[in-house]
Short mmCIF file of C-alpha atoms in Angstrom, two decimals:
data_model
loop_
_atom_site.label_atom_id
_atom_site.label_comp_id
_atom_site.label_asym_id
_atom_site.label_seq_id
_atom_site.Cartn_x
_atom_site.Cartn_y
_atom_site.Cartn_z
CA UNK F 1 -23.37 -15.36 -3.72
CA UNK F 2 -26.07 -12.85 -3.64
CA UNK F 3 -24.51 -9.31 -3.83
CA UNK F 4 -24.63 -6.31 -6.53
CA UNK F 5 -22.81 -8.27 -9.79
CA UNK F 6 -19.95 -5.86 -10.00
CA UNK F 7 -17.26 -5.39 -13.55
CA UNK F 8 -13.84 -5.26 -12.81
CA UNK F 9 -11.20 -4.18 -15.23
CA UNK F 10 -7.24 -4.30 -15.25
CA UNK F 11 -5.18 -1.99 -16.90
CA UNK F 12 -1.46 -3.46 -16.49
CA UNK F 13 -1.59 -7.11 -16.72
CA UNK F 14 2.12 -7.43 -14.41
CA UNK F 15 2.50 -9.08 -11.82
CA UNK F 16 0.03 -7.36 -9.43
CA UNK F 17 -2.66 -7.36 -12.17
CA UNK F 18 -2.65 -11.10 -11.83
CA UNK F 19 -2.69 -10.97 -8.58
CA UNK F 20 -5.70 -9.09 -8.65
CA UNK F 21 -7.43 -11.67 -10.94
CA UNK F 22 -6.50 -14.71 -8.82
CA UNK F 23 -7.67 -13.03 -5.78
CA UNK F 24 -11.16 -12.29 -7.29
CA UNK F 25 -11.46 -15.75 -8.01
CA UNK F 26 -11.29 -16.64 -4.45
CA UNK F 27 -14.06 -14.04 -3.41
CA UNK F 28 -16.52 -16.80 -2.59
CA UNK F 29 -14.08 -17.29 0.60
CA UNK F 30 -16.26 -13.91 1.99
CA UNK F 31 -19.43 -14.62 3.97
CA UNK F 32 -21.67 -11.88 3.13
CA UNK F 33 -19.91 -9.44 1.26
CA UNK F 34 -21.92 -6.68 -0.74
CA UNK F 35 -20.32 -7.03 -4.03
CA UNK F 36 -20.23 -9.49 -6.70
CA UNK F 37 -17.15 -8.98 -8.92
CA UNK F 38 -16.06 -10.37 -11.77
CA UNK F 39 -12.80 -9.77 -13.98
CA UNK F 40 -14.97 -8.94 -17.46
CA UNK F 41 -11.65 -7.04 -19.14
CA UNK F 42 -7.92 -6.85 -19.13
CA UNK F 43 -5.76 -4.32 -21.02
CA UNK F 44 -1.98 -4.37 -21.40
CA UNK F 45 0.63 -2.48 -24.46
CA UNK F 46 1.94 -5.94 -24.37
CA UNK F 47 0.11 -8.92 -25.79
CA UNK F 48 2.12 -11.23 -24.29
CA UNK F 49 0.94 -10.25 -21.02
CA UNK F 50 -2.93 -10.91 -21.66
CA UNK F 51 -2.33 -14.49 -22.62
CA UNK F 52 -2.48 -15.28 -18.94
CA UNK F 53 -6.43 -13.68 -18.64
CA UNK F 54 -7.78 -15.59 -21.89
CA UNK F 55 -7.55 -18.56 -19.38
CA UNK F 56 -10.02 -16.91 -17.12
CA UNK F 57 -13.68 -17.90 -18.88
CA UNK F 58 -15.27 -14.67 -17.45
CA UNK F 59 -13.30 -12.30 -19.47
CA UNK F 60 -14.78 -11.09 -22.22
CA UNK F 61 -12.55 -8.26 -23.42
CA UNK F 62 -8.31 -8.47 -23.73
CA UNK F 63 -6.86 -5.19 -25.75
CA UNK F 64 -3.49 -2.85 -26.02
CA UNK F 65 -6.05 0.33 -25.66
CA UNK F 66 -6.94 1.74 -22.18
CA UNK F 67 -9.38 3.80 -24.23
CA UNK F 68 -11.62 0.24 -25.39
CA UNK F 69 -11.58 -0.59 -21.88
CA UNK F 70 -12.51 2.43 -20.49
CA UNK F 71 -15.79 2.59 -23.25
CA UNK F 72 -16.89 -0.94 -22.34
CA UNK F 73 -20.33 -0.47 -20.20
CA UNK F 74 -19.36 -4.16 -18.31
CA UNK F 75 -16.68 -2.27 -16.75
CA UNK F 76 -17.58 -0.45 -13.32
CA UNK F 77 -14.71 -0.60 -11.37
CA UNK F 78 -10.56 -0.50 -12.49
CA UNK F 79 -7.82 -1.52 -11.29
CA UNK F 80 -4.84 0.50 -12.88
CA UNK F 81 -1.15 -1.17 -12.52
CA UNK F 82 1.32 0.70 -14.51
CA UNK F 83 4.65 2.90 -14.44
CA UNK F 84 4.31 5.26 -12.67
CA UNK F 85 5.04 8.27 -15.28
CA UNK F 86 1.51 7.26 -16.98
CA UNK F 87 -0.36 7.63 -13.53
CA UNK F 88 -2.10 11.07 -14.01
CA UNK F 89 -3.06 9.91 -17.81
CA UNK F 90 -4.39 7.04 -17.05
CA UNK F 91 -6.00 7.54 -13.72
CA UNK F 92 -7.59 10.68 -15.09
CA UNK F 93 -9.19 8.97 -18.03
CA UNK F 94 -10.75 6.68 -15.91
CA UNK F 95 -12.20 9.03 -13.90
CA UNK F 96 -13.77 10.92 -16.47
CA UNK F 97 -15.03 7.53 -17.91
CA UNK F 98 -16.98 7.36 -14.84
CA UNK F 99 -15.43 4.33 -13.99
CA UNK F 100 -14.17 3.92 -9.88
CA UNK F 101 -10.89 3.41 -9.30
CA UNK F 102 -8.69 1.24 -7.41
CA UNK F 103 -4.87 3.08 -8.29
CA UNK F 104 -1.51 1.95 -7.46
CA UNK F 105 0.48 3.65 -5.86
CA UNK F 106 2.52 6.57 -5.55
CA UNK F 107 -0.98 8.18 -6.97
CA UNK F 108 1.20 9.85 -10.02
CA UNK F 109 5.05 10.40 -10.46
CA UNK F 110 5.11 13.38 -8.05
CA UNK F 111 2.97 15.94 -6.51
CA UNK F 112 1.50 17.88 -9.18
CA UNK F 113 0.71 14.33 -10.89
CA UNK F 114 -1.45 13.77 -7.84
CA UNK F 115 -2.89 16.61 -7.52
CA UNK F 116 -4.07 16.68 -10.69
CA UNK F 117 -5.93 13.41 -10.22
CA UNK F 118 -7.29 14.67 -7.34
CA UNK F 119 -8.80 18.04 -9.53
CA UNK F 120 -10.27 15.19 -11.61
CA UNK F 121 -11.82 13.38 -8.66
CA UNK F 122 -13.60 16.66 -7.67
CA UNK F 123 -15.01 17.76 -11.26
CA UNK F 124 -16.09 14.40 -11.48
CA UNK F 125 -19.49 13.90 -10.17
CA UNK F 126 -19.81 10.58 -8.35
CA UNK F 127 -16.07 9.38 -8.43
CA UNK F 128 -14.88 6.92 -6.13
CA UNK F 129 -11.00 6.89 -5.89
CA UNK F 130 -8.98 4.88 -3.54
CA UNK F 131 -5.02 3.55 -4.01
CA UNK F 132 -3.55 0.15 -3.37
CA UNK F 133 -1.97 -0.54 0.06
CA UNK F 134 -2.56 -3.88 1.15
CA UNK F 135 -0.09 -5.14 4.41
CA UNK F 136 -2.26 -3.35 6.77
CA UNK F 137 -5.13 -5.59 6.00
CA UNK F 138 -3.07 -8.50 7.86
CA UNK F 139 -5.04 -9.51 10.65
CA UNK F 140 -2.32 -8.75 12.78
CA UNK F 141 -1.81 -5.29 11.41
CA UNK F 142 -5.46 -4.21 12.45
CA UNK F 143 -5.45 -5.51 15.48
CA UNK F 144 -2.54 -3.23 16.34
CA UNK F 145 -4.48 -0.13 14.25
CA UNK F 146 -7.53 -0.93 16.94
CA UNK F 147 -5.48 -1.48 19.76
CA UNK F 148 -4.11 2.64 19.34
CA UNK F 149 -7.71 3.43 18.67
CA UNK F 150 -8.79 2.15 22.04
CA UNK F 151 -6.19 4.45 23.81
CA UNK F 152 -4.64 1.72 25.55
CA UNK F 153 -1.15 3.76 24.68
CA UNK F 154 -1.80 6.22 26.89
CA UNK F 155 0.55 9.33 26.41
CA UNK F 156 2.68 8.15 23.19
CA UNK F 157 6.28 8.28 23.66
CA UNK F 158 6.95 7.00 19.84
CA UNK F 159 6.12 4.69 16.96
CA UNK F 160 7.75 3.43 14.15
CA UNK F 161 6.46 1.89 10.49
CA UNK F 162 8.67 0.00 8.06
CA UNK F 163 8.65 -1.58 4.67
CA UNK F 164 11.71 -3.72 4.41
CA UNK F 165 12.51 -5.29 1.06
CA UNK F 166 15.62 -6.84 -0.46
CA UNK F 167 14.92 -7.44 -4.38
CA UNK F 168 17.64 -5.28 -5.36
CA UNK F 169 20.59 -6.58 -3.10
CA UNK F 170 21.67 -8.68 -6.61
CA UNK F 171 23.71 -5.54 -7.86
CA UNK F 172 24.03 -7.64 -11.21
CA UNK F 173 20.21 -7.40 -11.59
CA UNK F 174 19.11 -5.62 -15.16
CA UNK F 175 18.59 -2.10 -15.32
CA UNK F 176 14.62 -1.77 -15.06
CA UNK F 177 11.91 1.32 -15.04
CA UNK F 178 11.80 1.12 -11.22
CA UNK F 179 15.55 2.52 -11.08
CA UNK F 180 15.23 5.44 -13.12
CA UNK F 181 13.77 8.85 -12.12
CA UNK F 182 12.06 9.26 -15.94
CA UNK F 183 9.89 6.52 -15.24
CA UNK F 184 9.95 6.29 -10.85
CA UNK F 185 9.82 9.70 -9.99
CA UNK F 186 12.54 12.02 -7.82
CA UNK F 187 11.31 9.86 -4.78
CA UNK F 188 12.68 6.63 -6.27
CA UNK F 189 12.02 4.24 -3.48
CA UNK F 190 9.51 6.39 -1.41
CA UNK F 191 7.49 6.31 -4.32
CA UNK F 192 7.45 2.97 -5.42
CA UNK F 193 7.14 1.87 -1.96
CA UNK F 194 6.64 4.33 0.64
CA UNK F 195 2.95 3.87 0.84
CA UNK F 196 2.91 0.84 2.41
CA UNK F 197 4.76 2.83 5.45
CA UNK F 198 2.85 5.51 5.61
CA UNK F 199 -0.87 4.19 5.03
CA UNK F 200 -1.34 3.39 8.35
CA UNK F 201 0.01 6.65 10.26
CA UNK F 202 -1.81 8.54 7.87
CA UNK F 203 -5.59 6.82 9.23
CA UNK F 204 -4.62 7.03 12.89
CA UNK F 205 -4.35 10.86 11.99
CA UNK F 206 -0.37 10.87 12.68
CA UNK F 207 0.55 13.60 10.18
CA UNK F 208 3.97 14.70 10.26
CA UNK F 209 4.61 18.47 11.16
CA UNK F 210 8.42 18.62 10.30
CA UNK F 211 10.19 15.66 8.97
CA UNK F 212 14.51 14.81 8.75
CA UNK F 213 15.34 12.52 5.38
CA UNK F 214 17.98 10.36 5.23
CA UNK F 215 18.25 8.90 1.84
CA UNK F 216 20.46 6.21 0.25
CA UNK F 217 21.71 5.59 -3.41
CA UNK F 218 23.20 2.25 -2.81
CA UNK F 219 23.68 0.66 -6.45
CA UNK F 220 24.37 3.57 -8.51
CA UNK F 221 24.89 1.15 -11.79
CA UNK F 222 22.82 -1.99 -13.32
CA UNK F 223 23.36 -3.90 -16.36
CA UNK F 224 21.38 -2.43 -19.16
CA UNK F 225 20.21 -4.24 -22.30
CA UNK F 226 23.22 -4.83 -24.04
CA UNK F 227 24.95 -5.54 -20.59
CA UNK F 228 27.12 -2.58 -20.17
CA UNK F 229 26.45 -0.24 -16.80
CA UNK F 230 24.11 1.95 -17.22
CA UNK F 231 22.83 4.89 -14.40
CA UNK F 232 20.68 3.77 -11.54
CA UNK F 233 19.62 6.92 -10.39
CA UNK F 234 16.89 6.49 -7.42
CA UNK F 235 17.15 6.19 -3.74
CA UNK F 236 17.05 2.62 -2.86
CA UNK F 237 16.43 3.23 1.20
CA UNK F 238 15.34 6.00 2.64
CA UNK F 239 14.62 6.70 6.64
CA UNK F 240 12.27 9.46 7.61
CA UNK F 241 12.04 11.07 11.04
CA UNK F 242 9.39 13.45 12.00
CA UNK F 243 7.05 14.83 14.41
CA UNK F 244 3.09 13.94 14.82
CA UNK F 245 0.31 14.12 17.47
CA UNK F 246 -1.49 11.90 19.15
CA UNK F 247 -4.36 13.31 21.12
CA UNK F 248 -2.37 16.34 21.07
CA UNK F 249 0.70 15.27 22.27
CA UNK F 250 3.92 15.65 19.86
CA UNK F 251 5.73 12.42 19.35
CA UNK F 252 8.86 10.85 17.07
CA UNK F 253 7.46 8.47 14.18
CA UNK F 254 9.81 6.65 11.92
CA UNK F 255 9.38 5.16 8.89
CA UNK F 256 11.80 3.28 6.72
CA UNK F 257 11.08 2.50 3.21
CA UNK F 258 13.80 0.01 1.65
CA UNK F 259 14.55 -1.68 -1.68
CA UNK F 260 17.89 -3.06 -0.04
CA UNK F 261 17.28 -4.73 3.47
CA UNK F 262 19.59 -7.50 3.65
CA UNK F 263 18.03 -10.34 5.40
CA UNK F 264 14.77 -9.44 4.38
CA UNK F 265 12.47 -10.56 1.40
CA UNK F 266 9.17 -8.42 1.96
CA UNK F 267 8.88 -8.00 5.38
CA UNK F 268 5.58 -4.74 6.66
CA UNK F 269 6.41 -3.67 10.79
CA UNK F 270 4.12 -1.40 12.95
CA UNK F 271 5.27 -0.46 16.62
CA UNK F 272 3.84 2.03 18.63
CA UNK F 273 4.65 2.02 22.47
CA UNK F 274 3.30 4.75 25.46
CA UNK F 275 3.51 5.21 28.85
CA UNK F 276 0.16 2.66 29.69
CA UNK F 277 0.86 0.36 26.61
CA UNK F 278 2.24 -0.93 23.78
CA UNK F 279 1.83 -2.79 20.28
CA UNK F 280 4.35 -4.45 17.48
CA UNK F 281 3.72 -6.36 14.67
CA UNK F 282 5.75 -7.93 11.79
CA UNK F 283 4.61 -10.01 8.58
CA UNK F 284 7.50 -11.91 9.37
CA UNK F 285 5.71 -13.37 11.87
CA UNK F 286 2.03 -13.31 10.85
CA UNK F 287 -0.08 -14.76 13.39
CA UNK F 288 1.92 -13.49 16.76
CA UNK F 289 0.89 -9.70 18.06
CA UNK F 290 2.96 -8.50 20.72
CA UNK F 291 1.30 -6.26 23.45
CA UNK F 292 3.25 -4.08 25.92
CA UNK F 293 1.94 -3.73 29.67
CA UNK F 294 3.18 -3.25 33.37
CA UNK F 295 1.46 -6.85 35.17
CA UNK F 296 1.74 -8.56 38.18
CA UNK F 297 3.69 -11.61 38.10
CA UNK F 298 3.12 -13.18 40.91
CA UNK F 299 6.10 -13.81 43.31
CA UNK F 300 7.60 -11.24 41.74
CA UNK F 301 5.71 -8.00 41.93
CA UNK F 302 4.89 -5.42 39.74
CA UNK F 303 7.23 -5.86 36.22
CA UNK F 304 6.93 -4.44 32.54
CA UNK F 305 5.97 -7.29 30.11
CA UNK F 306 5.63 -8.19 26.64
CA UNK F 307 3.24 -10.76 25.98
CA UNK F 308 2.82 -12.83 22.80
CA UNK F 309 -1.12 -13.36 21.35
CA UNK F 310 -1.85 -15.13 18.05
CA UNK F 311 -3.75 -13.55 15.69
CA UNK F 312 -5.63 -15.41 13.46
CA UNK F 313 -6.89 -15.55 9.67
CA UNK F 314 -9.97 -12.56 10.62
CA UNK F 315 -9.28 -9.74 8.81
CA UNK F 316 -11.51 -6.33 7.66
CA UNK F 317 -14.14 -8.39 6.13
CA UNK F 318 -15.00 -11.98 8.16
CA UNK F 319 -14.25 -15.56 5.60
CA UNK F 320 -14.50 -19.26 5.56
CA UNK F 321 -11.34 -20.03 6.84
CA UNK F 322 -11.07 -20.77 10.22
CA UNK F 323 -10.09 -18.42 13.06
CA UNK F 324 -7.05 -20.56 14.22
CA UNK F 325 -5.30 -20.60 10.75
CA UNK F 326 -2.76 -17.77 9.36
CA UNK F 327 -3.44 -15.70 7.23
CA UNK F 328 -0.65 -14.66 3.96
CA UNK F 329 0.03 -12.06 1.22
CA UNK F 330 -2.75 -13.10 -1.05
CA UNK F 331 -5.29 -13.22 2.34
CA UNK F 332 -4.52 -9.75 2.27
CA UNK F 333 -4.93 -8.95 -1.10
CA UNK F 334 -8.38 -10.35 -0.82
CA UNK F 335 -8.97 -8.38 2.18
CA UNK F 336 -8.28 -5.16 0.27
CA UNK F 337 -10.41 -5.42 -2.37
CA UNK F 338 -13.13 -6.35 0.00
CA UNK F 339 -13.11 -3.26 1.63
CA UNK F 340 -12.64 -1.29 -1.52
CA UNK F 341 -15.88 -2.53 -3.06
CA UNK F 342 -17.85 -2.44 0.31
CA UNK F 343 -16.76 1.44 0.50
CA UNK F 344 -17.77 1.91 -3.09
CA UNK F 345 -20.76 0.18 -2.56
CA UNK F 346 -21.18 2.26 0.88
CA UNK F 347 -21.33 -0.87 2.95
CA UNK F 348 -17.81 -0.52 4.81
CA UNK F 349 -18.96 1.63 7.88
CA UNK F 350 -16.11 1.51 10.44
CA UNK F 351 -14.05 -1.01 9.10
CA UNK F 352 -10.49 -0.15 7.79
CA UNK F 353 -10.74 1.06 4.58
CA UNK F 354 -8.08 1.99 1.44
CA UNK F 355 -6.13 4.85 1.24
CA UNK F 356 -7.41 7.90 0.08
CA UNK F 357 -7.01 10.43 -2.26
CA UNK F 358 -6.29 13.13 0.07
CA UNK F 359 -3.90 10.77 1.54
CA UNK F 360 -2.22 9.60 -1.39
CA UNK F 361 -1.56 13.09 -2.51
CA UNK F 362 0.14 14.37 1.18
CA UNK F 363 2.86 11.47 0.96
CA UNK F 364 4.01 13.71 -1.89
CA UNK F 365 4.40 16.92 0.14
CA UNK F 366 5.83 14.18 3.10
CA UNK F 367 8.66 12.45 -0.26
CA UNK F 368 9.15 16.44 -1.00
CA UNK F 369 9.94 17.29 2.12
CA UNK F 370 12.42 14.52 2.64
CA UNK F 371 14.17 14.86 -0.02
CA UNK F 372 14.64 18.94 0.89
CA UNK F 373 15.70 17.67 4.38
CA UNK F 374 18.14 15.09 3.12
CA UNK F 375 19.70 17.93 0.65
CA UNK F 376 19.86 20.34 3.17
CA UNK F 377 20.52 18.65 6.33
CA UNK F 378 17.58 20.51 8.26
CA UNK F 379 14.33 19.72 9.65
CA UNK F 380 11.74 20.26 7.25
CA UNK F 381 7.76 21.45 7.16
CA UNK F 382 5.66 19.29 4.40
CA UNK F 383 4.04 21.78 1.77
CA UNK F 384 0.39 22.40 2.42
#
């Protein structure tokens, strides 16, 4: 490995935190890659939780204080895992530190969180800011994000991205930050979630005009501490229906964003279908892409058709594993960072990149607008 050594730091040592550190430790599976990182320091209020990175020999700093993490010259780049009600603190900090930032999302509790961040990101000279979304970076997933790029839809006639999850069908699971708007935000579900849906609609340039909300509360109680029901007051599902362009044409894009999905444990979907073409894709089925065309089948004539193609382990950023193989959740974990640090580094140039700022703060106006819509029972404009 020859590339620019790079310092990584986590701030929330949860579950994604140490997903983040296991999936630096498989860098080496790049071929060619720009950067260099290495986890150098961890930070978490909870002790417990940095017993897991004093087993990683290249970290060199474990602490409770964001602040001793933030000072620490090893560390250029953070990754920043937390509730989302200490978003703007933390995120602006890091900024002003002069560290770049890989955030989580929703990119703040709510709009004015995010915007907020994003005031920081311009007084900043030098920032680089980008937010967590990784199911895109499925090999699958961008091969259906470059089939709409090569117009092979023709005119659109819709498209549809989910998020389908099922971790809270247990209605006897505890109470936990995730379920309450103090700590989640208004958006509940949208928030915690609803990036994943909306990432890639967002980078084709699909930005909703006027949007419908349907919203669910589905478990309005959970066991707290002491065991007794206690309020569970964010939307579990929630089903947005709006209006976009594509190459000027107005269109119906879906997404659904859901905590309770019965038959499903953490399933991304992407569709998009037009009157020349068509694409679909589901983690459920990593390595199959389904493409939509009108063929001739011989002895048959002219018929509508569509056709199964394996995808592959090749993601944003080429690796050691072969073609033919499939590629998983920590695959694309991997695959996000490298494009984050070959932005950074300015070594991306037309691959798929991370969400962005900009983009990360509009799914706020988009949640907003929902929720108005849902409340109201009208069509709704997002907030500029």
């Amino acid at each position: 490995m020859t590339g620019k050594k790079i310092g990584v730091g986590i701030i929330g040592g949860g579950l994604m935190g140490r997903e983040i550190a296991a999936a630096l430790r498989r860098w080496p599976a790049l071929i060619d890659h720009p950067a260099e990182p290495e986890l150098v320091a961890v930070c978490d209020i909870n002790p417990a939780a940095l017993e897991f990175f004093e087993r990683i020999d290249t970290v060199q700093l474990t602490t409770t204080d964001h602040h001793e993490l933030l000072a620490d010259p090893r560390v250029d780049v953070v990754y920043i895992a937390v509730r989302h009600d200490l978003h703007e603190r933390l995120y602006v900090d890091t900024i002003r530190a002069g560290k770049a930032l890989l955030a989580e999302k929703p990119f703040g509790i709510d709009r004015a969180a995010a915007d907020a961040v994003v005031a920081a990101i311009d007084e900043t000279t030098g920032s680089f800011v980008r937010v967590s979304s990784e199911m895109p970076f499925f090999p699958g997933a961008q091969w259906a994000v470059d089939y709409v790029r090569s117009g092979a839809l023709g005119r659109i006639v819709e498209a549809k991205c989910t998020f389908l999850h099922s971790s809270d069908i247990d209605v006897h699971k505890p109470l936990n930050w995730k379920r309450q708007k103090q700590f989640c935000g208004d958006a509940g579900v949208l928030n915690d979630l609803g990036m994943h849906t909306w990432h890639v609609p967002l980078r084709l340039g699909w930005t909703p005009e006027k949007v419908v909300g349907i919203l669910q509360d589905i478990v309005t109680e959970r066991p707290g501490p002491d065991g007794s029901p206690q309020p569970c007051d964010t939307w579990d599902n929630a089903v947005i229906h709006s209006w976009a362009r594509h190459d000027g044409a107005p269109f119906p894009l879906t997404t659904e964003t859901k905590r309770i999905a019965p038959g499903q444990k953490n399933t991304w979907e992407f569709e998009a279908v037009g009157m020349s073409g068509g694409v679909r894709f589901s983690t459920k089925n990593p390595k199959q892409v389904e493409v939509f065309a009108v063929i001739d089948v011989p002895g048959v004539g002219r018929e509508q058709s569509w056709q199964s193609i394996d995808a592959g382990s090749q993601s944003v950023w080429p690796t050691v594993t072969g073609p033919n193989f499939e590629s998983g959740f920590s695959d694309a974990i991997l695959q996000m960072w490298a494009a984050f640090l070959a932005e950074y580094l300015g070594e991306l140039g037309d691959g798929f990149g991370c969400v962005r700022p900009e983009e990360a703060a509009l799914t706020h106006r988009l949640f907003a607008a929902a929720i108005a819509s849902h409340e109201t029972g009208t069509l709704v404009a997002p907030a500029v």
